């Protein structure tokens, strides 16, 4: 007879962990609608006289709609490129070819190089291509990420070889095998790619700071920095801006969290 | 819904009826409705009434519209109340304003107002109440 373990200690621990994780978010949200100074004492747990006007202030203080559009366009380009290029790279790494181990080691070692170290070559290449201060140029360095390639590789590795062999026997090209056979079976990997590439692109500050010249091409993180630099008495408006920047990422994560977790754990239980 | 059930649905249903389309679609719908509302209510009309401490309408009081400009309120325009104490501005360009009313011998009053969008048409629910006390401030 299997003895049922008591679950309440686990739940209690998880609730406490959730509380610790969510309190900062609650605090930002509360301040964005109350404008309460962070140094006020005693601090109010419940917002006092909540109102949405700090959000209105942010909307009009900077060209928020323009920055939002820029961030959306850059993130969309990044997501599309990540899904396509990473799927192709991930599929190729599931095949057997000379030097595969070397390529894998090269990818793994490249993960240790921070983006800041490659930012000058990235700038020069983007400049030579004439893409500085453009959407494509803003998205280009994030078109493919090694972690996401390995997410696809792990997902594709879980597909039986016999299925791919059957597809080849039926006359499908490698390209069609990726899109007609592998991708429908790798929805969780796609969701993981979408979420990770979106969050990295959405929150990226340094590359847009370097690659943009005109104000019209700036993205939301740059807008936030600009907002802080010239606004006084920003407590409420600043927190409202943070919520407006965070909301799309949180929404996307909540929408795709099931696939995201599946994508991260695919392959982890193999072997 | 299982994977097989999902595949059994028509392709257009699979593409359109899922949370990745419905949630953003709902948000876009809210944005469209909100923008329609803004578009039809942004004529910059600010109206209200001015009364004295006893609640009697004050005619001929000077009412000023102040617009928040970065760090301070700047005077935008001035008008006079009518016989019934009512006033109206038609060119408010801002979402953060103040209204001040004053009449010699009666008193003065000033109220800040936050609007939901620029040039929002608004009618004061409470009249500007002139008093000597605010005159002293």
XYZ file of C-alpha atoms in Angstrom:
408
model
C 0.000 0.000 0.000
C 1.346 3.339 -0.999
C 1.500 5.739 1.896
C 0.181 9.146 0.928
C 2.541 11.908 1.872
C 1.168 14.993 3.519
C 1.121 17.772 0.964
C 0.386 20.798 3.129
C 4.029 21.467 4.146
C 4.976 21.560 0.464
C 2.058 23.836 -0.344
C 2.870 26.075 2.589
C 6.467 26.375 1.412
C 5.345 27.081 -2.150
C 2.868 29.730 -0.986
C 5.629 31.395 1.051
C 7.957 31.291 -1.967
C 5.211 32.753 -4.200
C 4.612 35.486 -1.655
C 8.292 36.436 -1.606
C 8.377 36.445 -5.429
C 5.156 38.402 -5.891
C 5.546 41.080 -3.224
C 7.877 43.259 -5.372
C 5.413 43.063 -8.270
C 2.549 43.981 -5.954
C 4.582 46.869 -4.569
C 5.287 48.245 -8.045
C 1.615 47.892 -8.996
C 0.467 49.512 -5.751
C 2.854 52.446 -6.128
C 1.827 52.939 -9.758
C -1.771 53.625 -8.709
C -1.127 55.452 -5.456
C 2.146 57.310 -6.040
C 3.179 56.582 -2.484
C 6.786 57.468 -1.893
C 9.024 54.488 -1.278
C 10.355 56.114 1.899
C 6.954 56.828 3.437
C 6.496 55.381 6.910
C 4.549 53.435 7.897
C 4.117 51.897 4.434
C 0.567 51.135 3.346
C -0.166 47.584 2.281
C -3.430 48.616 0.651
C -3.109 51.527 -1.816
C -4.577 54.747 -0.494
C -6.722 56.785 -2.946
C -5.831 54.661 -5.988
C -6.181 56.285 -9.407
C -4.965 55.557 -12.953
C -3.634 59.042 -13.719
C 0.060 58.161 -13.465
C -0.489 55.898 -16.470
C -2.019 58.858 -18.315
C 1.008 60.986 -17.366
C 3.393 58.380 -18.782
C 1.399 58.040 -21.980
C 1.722 61.760 -22.671
C 5.131 62.499 -21.093
C 6.983 60.533 -23.747
C 5.932 59.165 -27.167
C 4.880 55.905 -25.529
C 2.875 54.605 -28.482
C 5.860 55.058 -30.803
C 8.240 53.288 -28.391
C 5.725 50.527 -27.892
C 5.362 50.062 -31.644
C 9.161 49.952 -32.030
C 9.462 47.332 -29.298
C 6.659 45.256 -30.826
C 8.190 45.353 -34.324
C 11.690 44.490 -33.080
C 10.372 41.695 -30.845
C 8.230 40.265 -33.642
C 11.212 40.195 -36.004
C 13.325 38.580 -33.300
C 10.718 35.937 -32.501
C 10.158 35.036 -36.166
C 13.885 34.797 -36.856
C 14.541 32.811 -33.678
C 11.869 30.231 -34.416
C 12.978 29.728 -38.027
C 16.763 29.880 -37.614
C 16.934 28.022 -34.310
C 14.676 25.244 -35.628
C 16.968 24.822 -38.637
C 20.088 24.844 -36.480
C 18.535 22.535 -33.884
C 17.472 20.069 -36.582
C 20.925 20.037 -38.138
C 22.440 19.239 -34.738
C 20.243 16.135 -34.482
C 21.826 14.784 -37.683
C 25.111 12.921 -37.922
C 27.834 14.821 -39.763
C 31.632 15.180 -39.519
C 32.694 17.674 -36.853
C 29.337 17.608 -35.033
C 30.997 17.346 -31.638
C 33.245 20.277 -32.502
C 30.246 22.379 -33.509
C 28.456 21.466 -30.279
C 31.514 22.381 -28.228
C 31.871 25.614 -30.180
C 28.248 26.518 -29.446
C 28.605 25.678 -25.765
C 31.803 27.683 -25.444
C 30.235 30.643 -27.254
C 27.501 30.706 -24.604
C 30.153 31.850 -22.150
C 30.942 35.003 -24.140
C 28.793 37.881 -22.924
C 27.062 40.057 -25.500
C 28.953 43.099 -24.237
C 32.176 41.497 -25.477
C 30.820 41.178 -29.023
C 29.041 44.476 -29.187
C 31.744 46.281 -31.206
C 31.869 43.664 -33.990
C 28.062 43.541 -33.915
C 27.954 47.309 -34.340
C 30.498 47.273 -37.178
C 28.690 44.476 -39.041
C 25.320 46.162 -38.627
C 26.846 49.444 -39.782
C 28.443 47.820 -42.855
C 25.074 46.340 -43.737
C 23.549 49.807 -43.484
C 21.083 48.657 -40.851
C 21.887 51.014 -38.001
C 18.863 52.928 -36.767
C 16.459 50.467 -38.389
C 14.147 47.757 -37.089
C 16.147 45.029 -38.799
C 19.370 46.353 -37.316
C 17.845 46.456 -33.834
C 16.736 42.841 -34.104
C 19.724 41.418 -35.996
C 22.080 40.458 -33.120
C 19.251 38.545 -31.432
C 18.168 36.614 -34.516
C 19.530 33.384 -33.082
C 20.442 32.370 -29.567
C 22.380 29.277 -28.619
C 20.175 28.353 -25.665
C 17.138 28.301 -27.921
C 18.994 26.182 -30.479
C 19.598 23.609 -27.769
C 15.931 23.789 -26.736
C 14.986 22.818 -30.302
C 17.711 20.174 -30.428
C 16.443 18.559 -27.207
C 12.903 18.595 -28.535
C 13.882 17.137 -31.925
C 16.017 14.476 -30.259
C 12.872 13.218 -28.542
C 11.264 12.483 -31.945
C 11.842 8.832 -32.983
C 14.364 8.435 -35.807
C 11.974 6.044 -37.521
C 9.529 8.907 -38.061
C 12.152 10.975 -39.864
C 13.260 7.949 -41.881
C 9.644 7.296 -42.860
C 9.279 10.909 -43.966
C 12.443 10.570 -46.087
C 11.127 7.349 -47.639
C 7.926 9.222 -48.507
C 10.072 11.719 -50.399
C 9.992 14.732 -48.096
C 12.936 17.106 -48.322
C 14.826 18.034 -45.154
C 13.178 21.426 -45.225
C 9.692 19.908 -45.305
C 10.632 17.378 -42.628
C 11.442 20.269 -40.315
C 8.214 22.168 -40.968
C 5.732 19.341 -41.578
C 7.011 16.653 -39.217
C 9.262 18.106 -36.533
C 7.681 21.474 -35.778
C 4.138 20.180 -35.079
C 5.729 17.819 -32.557
C 7.828 20.569 -30.986
C 5.149 23.083 -29.971
C 6.611 23.411 -26.485
C 10.034 24.217 -27.950
C 8.428 26.826 -30.196
C 6.665 28.370 -27.182
C 9.925 28.420 -25.235
C 11.670 30.111 -28.144
C 8.889 32.652 -28.480
C 8.885 33.543 -24.787
C 12.644 33.675 -24.312
C 13.367 35.620 -27.482
C 10.498 37.995 -26.732
C 11.673 38.701 -23.194
C 15.303 39.168 -24.238
C 14.355 41.415 -27.099
C 11.721 43.349 -25.141
C 14.039 44.062 -22.209
C 17.165 44.688 -24.257
C 18.660 48.032 -23.368
C 22.288 48.135 -24.446
C 21.975 47.201 -28.120
C 19.132 49.642 -28.909
C 21.070 52.308 -27.018
C 24.011 51.810 -29.365
C 22.210 51.006 -32.604
C 19.623 53.794 -32.582
C 20.364 57.375 -33.466
C 16.970 58.963 -33.900
C 14.455 59.295 -31.120
C 11.769 57.715 -33.297
C 13.575 54.384 -33.333
C 14.011 54.031 -29.592
C 12.432 51.137 -27.755
C 10.637 51.052 -24.400
C 13.691 50.421 -22.157
C 15.359 53.474 -23.703
C 12.150 55.409 -23.194
C 12.197 54.419 -19.533
C 15.767 55.680 -19.140
C 14.822 58.907 -20.892
C 11.745 59.289 -18.753
C 13.788 58.960 -15.552
C 16.336 61.464 -16.802
C 13.978 64.398 -17.228
C 11.033 63.825 -14.914
C 10.977 65.033 -11.362
C 8.646 63.623 -8.741
C 8.428 60.415 -10.697
C 7.528 57.861 -8.052
C 4.023 57.066 -9.288
C 4.659 57.669 -12.973
C 7.920 55.728 -12.940
C 6.260 52.679 -11.434
C 3.366 53.042 -13.869
C 5.901 53.051 -16.709
C 7.499 49.886 -15.286
C 4.105 48.166 -15.260
C 3.431 49.258 -18.841
C 6.786 47.841 -19.943
C 6.414 44.616 -17.965
C 2.792 43.843 -18.814
C 3.270 42.415 -22.351
C 6.014 40.026 -21.208
C 3.993 38.823 -18.231
C 0.923 38.378 -20.423
C 2.856 36.354 -22.990
C 4.369 34.179 -20.289
C 0.972 33.525 -18.687
C -0.466 32.630 -22.092
C 2.258 30.150 -22.952
C 3.545 29.010 -19.555
C 2.414 25.401 -20.022
C 4.328 25.041 -23.288
C 7.228 27.037 -21.857
C 7.710 24.635 -18.942
C 7.307 21.643 -21.260
C 9.888 23.126 -23.623
C 12.428 23.624 -20.875
C 11.940 20.135 -19.456
C 11.850 18.262 -22.782
C 14.967 16.189 -22.976
C 15.734 16.738 -19.326
C 14.124 13.424 -18.402
C 15.684 11.470 -21.251
C 18.377 8.856 -20.883
C -8.314 18.907 -25.202
C -6.086 16.110 -26.409
C -3.686 16.446 -29.312
C -5.886 14.178 -31.463
C -8.996 16.230 -30.691
C -7.087 19.368 -31.554
C -6.067 17.937 -34.920
C -9.653 16.849 -35.618
C -10.892 20.445 -35.562
C -11.060 22.422 -38.821
C -7.835 24.268 -39.568
C -9.395 27.739 -39.323
C -10.736 26.895 -35.867
C -7.331 25.722 -34.746
C -5.745 28.944 -35.952
C -8.381 31.379 -34.735
C -9.989 29.893 -31.633
C -7.133 29.607 -29.219
C -5.893 31.726 -26.346
C -3.008 33.173 -28.352
C -5.509 34.832 -30.716
C -8.481 35.429 -28.439
C -6.651 37.254 -25.625
C -4.747 39.710 -27.889
C -7.917 40.090 -29.968
C -9.887 41.017 -26.868
C -7.231 43.549 -25.877
C -7.264 45.058 -29.364
C -11.051 45.300 -29.154
C -10.788 47.165 -25.838
C -8.207 49.508 -27.381
C -10.476 50.199 -30.366
C -13.496 50.912 -28.151
C -11.410 53.163 -25.899
C -10.033 55.095 -28.868
C -13.535 55.550 -30.285
C -14.606 56.930 -26.911
C -11.590 59.273 -26.813
C -12.181 60.412 -30.385
C -15.769 61.401 -29.641
C -15.057 63.071 -26.276
C -11.895 65.099 -26.819
C -13.181 68.523 -27.789
C -11.480 70.254 -24.858
C -14.715 71.391 -23.222
C -14.475 72.120 -19.489
C -17.641 73.416 -17.905
C -18.988 73.967 -14.429
C -20.507 76.405 -12.019
C -19.247 78.913 -9.479
C -21.136 79.472 -6.237
C -20.465 81.415 -3.071
C -20.123 79.995 0.433
C -23.919 79.872 0.779
C -24.329 78.002 -2.504
C -25.734 80.948 -4.467
C -24.554 81.156 -8.105
C -21.969 83.896 -8.636
C -22.260 85.896 -11.842
C -19.280 87.728 -13.314
C -16.613 85.749 -11.469
C -13.322 85.389 -13.266
C -12.500 81.734 -13.987
C -9.038 80.737 -15.174
C -7.888 77.514 -16.800
C -4.366 76.474 -15.799
C -2.506 73.819 -17.741
C 0.281 71.713 -16.241
C 3.460 72.343 -18.146
C 6.224 69.955 -17.107
C 6.666 71.178 -13.510
C 4.250 74.076 -12.978
C 0.750 75.188 -13.921
C 0.623 77.923 -16.544
C -2.382 80.117 -17.156
C -4.062 79.118 -20.392
C -7.249 81.151 -20.720
C -9.810 83.166 -18.767
C -13.566 83.497 -18.881
C -16.403 85.082 -16.887
C -19.317 83.249 -15.299
C -22.805 83.856 -16.664
C -25.824 84.988 -14.660
C -26.481 81.434 -13.431
C -22.839 81.058 -12.333
C -21.962 78.685 -15.156
C -18.798 78.857 -17.246
C -17.282 76.921 -20.115
C -13.859 76.564 -21.719
C -13.649 75.029 -25.155
C -9.931 74.834 -25.790
C -8.394 72.728 -23.038
C -5.417 70.910 -24.598
C -4.222 69.035 -21.498
C -4.981 66.077 -19.241
C -3.660 67.773 -16.085
C -5.337 71.091 -15.301
C -6.367 73.455 -12.550
C -9.415 75.712 -12.412
C -9.403 78.858 -10.345
C -12.308 81.243 -9.772
C -12.251 84.639 -8.140
C -14.570 87.538 -7.518
C -13.720 90.592 -5.519
C -15.665 90.753 -2.281
C -16.843 87.124 -2.561
C -13.640 85.073 -2.451
C -11.662 82.668 -4.527
C -11.305 78.957 -5.138
C -8.914 76.653 -6.946
C -9.174 72.950 -7.768
C -6.755 70.636 -9.580
C -8.225 68.157 -12.048
C -6.765 65.023 -13.614
C -8.377 63.822 -16.836
C -8.263 60.385 -18.440
C -7.001 61.778 -21.752
C -6.015 65.077 -23.326
C -8.808 67.524 -24.113
C -11.362 65.322 -22.380
C -14.792 66.931 -22.260
C -15.710 67.308 -18.636
C -18.359 68.941 -16.504
C -17.610 69.604 -12.862
C -19.811 67.538 -10.585
C -19.173 69.913 -7.678
C -19.255 73.710 -8.254
C -16.275 75.935 -7.506
C -17.161 77.351 -4.102
C -15.756 80.816 -3.487
C -14.806 81.585 0.075
C -12.917 84.191 2.049
C -10.860 81.426 3.675
C -9.280 80.435 0.390
C -8.865 84.120 -0.281
C -6.591 84.371 2.749
C -4.397 81.450 1.678
